[in-house]
CSV table of C-alpha atoms in Angstrom, one decimal:
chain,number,residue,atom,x,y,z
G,1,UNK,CA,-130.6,75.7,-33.2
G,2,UNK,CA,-126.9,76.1,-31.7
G,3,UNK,CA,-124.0,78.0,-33.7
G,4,UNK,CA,-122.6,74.5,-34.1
G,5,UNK,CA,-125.9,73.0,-35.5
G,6,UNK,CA,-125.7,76.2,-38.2
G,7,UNK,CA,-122.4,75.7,-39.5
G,8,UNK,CA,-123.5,72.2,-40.0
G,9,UNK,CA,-126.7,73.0,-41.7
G,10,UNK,CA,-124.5,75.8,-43.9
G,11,UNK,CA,-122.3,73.4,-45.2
G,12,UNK,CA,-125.2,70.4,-46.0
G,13,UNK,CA,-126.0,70.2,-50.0
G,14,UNK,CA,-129.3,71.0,-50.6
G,15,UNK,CA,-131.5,68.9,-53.3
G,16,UNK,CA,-135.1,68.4,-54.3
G,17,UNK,CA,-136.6,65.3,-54.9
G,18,UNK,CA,-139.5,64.5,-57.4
G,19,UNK,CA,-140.1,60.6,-57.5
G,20,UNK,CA,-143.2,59.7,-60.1
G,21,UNK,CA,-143.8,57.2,-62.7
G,22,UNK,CA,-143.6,60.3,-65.4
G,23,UNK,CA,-145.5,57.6,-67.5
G,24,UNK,CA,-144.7,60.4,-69.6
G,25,UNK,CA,-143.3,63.3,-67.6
G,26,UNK,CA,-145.1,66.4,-68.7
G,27,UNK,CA,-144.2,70.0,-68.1
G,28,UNK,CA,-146.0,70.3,-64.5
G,29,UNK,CA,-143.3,68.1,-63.2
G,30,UNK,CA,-140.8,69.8,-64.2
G,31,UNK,CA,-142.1,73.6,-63.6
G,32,UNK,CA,-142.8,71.6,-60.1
G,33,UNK,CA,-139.5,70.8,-59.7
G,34,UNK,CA,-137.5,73.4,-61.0
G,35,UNK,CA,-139.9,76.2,-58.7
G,36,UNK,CA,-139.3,74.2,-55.8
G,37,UNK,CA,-135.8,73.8,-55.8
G,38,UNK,CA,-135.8,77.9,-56.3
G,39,UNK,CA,-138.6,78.4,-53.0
G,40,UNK,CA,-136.7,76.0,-51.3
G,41,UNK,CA,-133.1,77.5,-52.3
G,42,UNK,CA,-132.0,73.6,-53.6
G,43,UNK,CA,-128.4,73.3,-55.6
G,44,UNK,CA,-130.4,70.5,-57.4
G,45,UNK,CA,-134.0,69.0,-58.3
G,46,UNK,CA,-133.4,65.5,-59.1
G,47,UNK,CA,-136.1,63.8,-61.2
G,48,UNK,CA,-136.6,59.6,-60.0
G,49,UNK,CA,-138.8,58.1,-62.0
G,50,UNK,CA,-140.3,55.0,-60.4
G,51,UNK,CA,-139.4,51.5,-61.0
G,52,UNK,CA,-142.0,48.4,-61.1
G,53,UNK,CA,-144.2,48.8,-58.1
G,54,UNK,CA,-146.8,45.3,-58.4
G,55,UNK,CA,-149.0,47.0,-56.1
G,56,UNK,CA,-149.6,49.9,-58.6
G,57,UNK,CA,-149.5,48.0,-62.0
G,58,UNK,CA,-147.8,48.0,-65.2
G,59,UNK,CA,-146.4,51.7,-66.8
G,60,UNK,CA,-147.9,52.4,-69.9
G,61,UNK,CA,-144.3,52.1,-72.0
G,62,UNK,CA,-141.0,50.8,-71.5
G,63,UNK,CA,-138.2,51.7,-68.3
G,64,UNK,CA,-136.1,52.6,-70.7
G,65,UNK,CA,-138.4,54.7,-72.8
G,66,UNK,CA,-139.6,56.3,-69.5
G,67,UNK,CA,-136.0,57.3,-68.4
G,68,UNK,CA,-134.7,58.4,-71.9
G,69,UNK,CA,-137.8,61.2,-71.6
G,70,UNK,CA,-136.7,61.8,-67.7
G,71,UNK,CA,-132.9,62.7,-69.0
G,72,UNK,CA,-134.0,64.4,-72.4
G,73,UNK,CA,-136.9,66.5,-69.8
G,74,UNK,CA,-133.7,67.5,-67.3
G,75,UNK,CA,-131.9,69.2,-70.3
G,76,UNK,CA,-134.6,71.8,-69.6
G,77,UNK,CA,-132.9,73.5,-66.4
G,78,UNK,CA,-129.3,73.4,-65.2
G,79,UNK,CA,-131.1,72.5,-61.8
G,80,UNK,CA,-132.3,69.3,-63.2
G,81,UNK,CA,-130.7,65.9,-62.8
G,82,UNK,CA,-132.1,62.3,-63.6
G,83,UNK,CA,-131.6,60.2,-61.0
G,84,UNK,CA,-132.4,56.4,-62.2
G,85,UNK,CA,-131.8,54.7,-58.7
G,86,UNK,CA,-135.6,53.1,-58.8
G,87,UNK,CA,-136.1,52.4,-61.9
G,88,UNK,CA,-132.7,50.3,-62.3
G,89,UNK,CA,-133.0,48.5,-59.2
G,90,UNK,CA,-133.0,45.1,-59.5
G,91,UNK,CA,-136.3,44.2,-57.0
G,92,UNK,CA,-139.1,47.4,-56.2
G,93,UNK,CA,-138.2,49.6,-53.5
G,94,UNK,CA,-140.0,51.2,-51.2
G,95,UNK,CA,-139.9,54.9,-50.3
G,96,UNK,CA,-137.9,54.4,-46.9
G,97,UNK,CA,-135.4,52.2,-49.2
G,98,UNK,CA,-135.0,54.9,-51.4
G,99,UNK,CA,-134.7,57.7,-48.8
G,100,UNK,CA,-132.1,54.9,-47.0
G,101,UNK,CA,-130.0,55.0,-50.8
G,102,UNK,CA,-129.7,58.6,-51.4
G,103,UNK,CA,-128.5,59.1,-47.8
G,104,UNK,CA,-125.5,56.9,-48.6
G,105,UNK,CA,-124.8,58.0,-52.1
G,106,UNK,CA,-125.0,61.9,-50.5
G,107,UNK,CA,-124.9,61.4,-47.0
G,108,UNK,CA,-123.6,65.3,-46.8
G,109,UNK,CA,-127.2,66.3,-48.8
G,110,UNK,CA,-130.2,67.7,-47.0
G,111,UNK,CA,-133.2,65.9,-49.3
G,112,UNK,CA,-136.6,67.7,-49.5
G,113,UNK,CA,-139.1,65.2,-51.1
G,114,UNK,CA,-142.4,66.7,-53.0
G,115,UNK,CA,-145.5,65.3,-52.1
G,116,UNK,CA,-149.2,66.9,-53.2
G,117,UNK,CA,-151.2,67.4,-49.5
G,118,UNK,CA,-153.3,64.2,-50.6
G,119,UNK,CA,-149.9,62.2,-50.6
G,120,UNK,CA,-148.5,63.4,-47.9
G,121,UNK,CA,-150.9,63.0,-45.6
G,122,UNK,CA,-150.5,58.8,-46.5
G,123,UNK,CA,-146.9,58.6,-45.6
G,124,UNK,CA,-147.7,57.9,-42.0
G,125,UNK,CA,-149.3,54.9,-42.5
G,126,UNK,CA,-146.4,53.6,-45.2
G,127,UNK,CA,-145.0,50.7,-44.8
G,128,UNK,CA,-141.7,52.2,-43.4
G,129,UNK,CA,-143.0,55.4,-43.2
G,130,UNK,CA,-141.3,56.3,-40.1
G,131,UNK,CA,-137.9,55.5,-41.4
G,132,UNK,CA,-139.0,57.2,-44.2
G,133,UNK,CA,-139.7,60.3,-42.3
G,134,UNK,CA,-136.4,59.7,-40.5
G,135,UNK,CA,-134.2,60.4,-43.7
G,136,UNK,CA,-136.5,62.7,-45.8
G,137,UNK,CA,-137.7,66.6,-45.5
G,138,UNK,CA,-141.2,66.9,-47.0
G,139,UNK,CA,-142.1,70.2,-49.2
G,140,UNK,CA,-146.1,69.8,-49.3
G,141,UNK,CA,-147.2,71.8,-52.7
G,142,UNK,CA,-151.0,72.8,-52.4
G,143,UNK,CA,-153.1,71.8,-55.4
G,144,UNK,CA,-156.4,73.1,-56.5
G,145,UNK,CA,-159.1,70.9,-55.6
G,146,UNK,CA,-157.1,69.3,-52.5
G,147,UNK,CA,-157.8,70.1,-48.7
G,148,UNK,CA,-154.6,71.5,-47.3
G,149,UNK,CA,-152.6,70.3,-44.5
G,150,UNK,CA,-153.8,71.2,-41.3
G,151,UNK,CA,-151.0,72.6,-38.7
G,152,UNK,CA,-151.5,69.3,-36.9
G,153,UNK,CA,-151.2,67.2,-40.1
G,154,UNK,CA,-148.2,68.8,-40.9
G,155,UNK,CA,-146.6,68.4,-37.4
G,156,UNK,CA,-147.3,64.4,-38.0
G,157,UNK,CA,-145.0,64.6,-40.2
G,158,UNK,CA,-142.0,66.8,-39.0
G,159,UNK,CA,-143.1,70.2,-39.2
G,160,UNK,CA,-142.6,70.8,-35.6
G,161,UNK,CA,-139.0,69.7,-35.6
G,162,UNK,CA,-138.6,72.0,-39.2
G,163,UNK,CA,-138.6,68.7,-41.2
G,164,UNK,CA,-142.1,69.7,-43.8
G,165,UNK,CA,-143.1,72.9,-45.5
G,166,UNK,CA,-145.9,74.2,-47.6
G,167,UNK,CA,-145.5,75.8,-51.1
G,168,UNK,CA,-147.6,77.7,-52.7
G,169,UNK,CA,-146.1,77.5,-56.5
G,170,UNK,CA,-147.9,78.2,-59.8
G,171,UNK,CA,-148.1,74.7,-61.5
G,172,UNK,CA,-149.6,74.4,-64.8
G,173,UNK,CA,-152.4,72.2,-65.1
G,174,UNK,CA,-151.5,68.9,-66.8
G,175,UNK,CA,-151.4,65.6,-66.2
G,176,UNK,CA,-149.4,62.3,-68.0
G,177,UNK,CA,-153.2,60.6,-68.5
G,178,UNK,CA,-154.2,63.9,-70.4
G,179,UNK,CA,-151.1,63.6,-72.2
G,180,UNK,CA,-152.1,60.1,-72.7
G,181,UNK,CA,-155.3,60.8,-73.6
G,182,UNK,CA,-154.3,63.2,-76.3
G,183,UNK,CA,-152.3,61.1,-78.2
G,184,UNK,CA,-154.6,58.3,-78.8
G,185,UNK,CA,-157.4,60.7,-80.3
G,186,UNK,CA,-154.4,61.8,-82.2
G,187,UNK,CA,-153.9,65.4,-81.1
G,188,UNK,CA,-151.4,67.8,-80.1
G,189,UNK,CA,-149.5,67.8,-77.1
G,190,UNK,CA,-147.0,70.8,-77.6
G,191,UNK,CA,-147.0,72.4,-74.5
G,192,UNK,CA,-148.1,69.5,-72.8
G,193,UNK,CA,-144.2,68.4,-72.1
G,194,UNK,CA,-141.0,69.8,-73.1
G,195,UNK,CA,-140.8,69.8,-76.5
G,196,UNK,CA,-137.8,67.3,-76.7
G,197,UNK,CA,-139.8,64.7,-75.0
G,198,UNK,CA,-142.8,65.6,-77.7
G,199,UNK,CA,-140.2,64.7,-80.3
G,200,UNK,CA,-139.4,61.3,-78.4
G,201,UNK,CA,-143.0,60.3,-77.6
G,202,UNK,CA,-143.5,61.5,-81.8
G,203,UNK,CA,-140.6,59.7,-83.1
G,204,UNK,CA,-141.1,56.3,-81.0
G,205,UNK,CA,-144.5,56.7,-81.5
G,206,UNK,CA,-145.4,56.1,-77.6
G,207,UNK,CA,-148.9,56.4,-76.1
G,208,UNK,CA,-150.7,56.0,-79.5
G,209,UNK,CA,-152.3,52.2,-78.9
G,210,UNK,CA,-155.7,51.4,-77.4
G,211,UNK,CA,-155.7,51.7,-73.8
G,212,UNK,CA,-152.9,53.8,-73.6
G,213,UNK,CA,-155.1,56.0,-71.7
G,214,UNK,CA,-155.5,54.4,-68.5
G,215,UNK,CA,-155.7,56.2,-65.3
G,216,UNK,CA,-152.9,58.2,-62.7
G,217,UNK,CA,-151.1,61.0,-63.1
């Protein structure tokens, strides 16, 4: 990299992004978050919850209940910011449209998207992938139970040219079904998110129908 290149890359914003359907968001995303944003020496870790995808299905709850757990979750960590861009868009967006947005809303920002090595392995073959790829950085965080990327697999996408990283971070094991799960056989989930979003989930009384279950993440 040339002096010239550094300056550039010294004075470039540096943020985190964590897009999910946090259908609810649970404390794993945000220890993922707020850990990567410190390996990864971020300013920010900005939390996108996703809007309707057809191709993946209805959320469990309401966008606005969704969000309203997003922003109360950020509270958690100064380095935390809600960022509604999907879920208030008025048609679904696609991951290079979203990469495309926050380039022009921070075009001085360097973005590091999160990605599990089971996701990012996919992004390839997106549609738009390679636009994608064009705008984003890619932190790949190992999970137990996944194969990890492969030097090669993580050239694909950008690693040669500095542009995807692996983490090793210390995630607690949880997911928003389990969460689900939980609160339609009527038990505790303290722990299980921050305990502001328990109090939302508890006071709306979200999750507790039949079916709330389902399946993901």
């Amino acid at each position: 990299m040339s002096s010239g290149e550094q300056l550039k890359r010294a004075h470039l914003r540096r943020v985190v992004v964590l897009g999910s359907a946090f259908d609810p968001i649970h404390s794993g995303h945000v220890a993922l978050a707020v850990s990567a944003a410190l390996m990864l020496e971020a300013d920010e870790a900005w939390l996108i919850p996703n809007g309707t995808q057809p191709w993946k299905g209805p959320h469990h709850i309401s966008d606005q209940d969704r969000w309203d757990m997003v922003v109360s979750a950020a509270k958690s960590d100064v380095v935390l910011r809600p960022i509604g861009v999907e879920l208030f868009w008025d048609a679904p967006l696609l991951g290079a449209d979203t990469a495309r947005l926050l380039t022009s809303i921070a075009p001085n920002t360097e973005f590091w998207w999160i990605f599990g090595a089971d996701a990012a392995r996919a992004i390839p073959e997106w549609d738009g992938g390679d636009e994608f790829l064009g705008h984003a950085r890619i932190a790949v965080v190992e999970r137990h139970g996944v194969p990890s990327l492969t030097t090669a697999e993580l050239d694909a996408i950008g690693a040669a040219e500095g542009r995807a990283v692996a983490l090793q971070l210390p995630i607690p094991d949880v997911s928003s079904s389990l969460v689900r799960r939980l609160r339609v056989a009527g038990r505790s989930i303290a722990g299980l998110v921050p305990a502001t979003v328990a109090d939302l989930i508890t006071s709306r009384n979200l999750y507790a129908g039949p079916g709330a279950e389902g399946i993901g993440s």
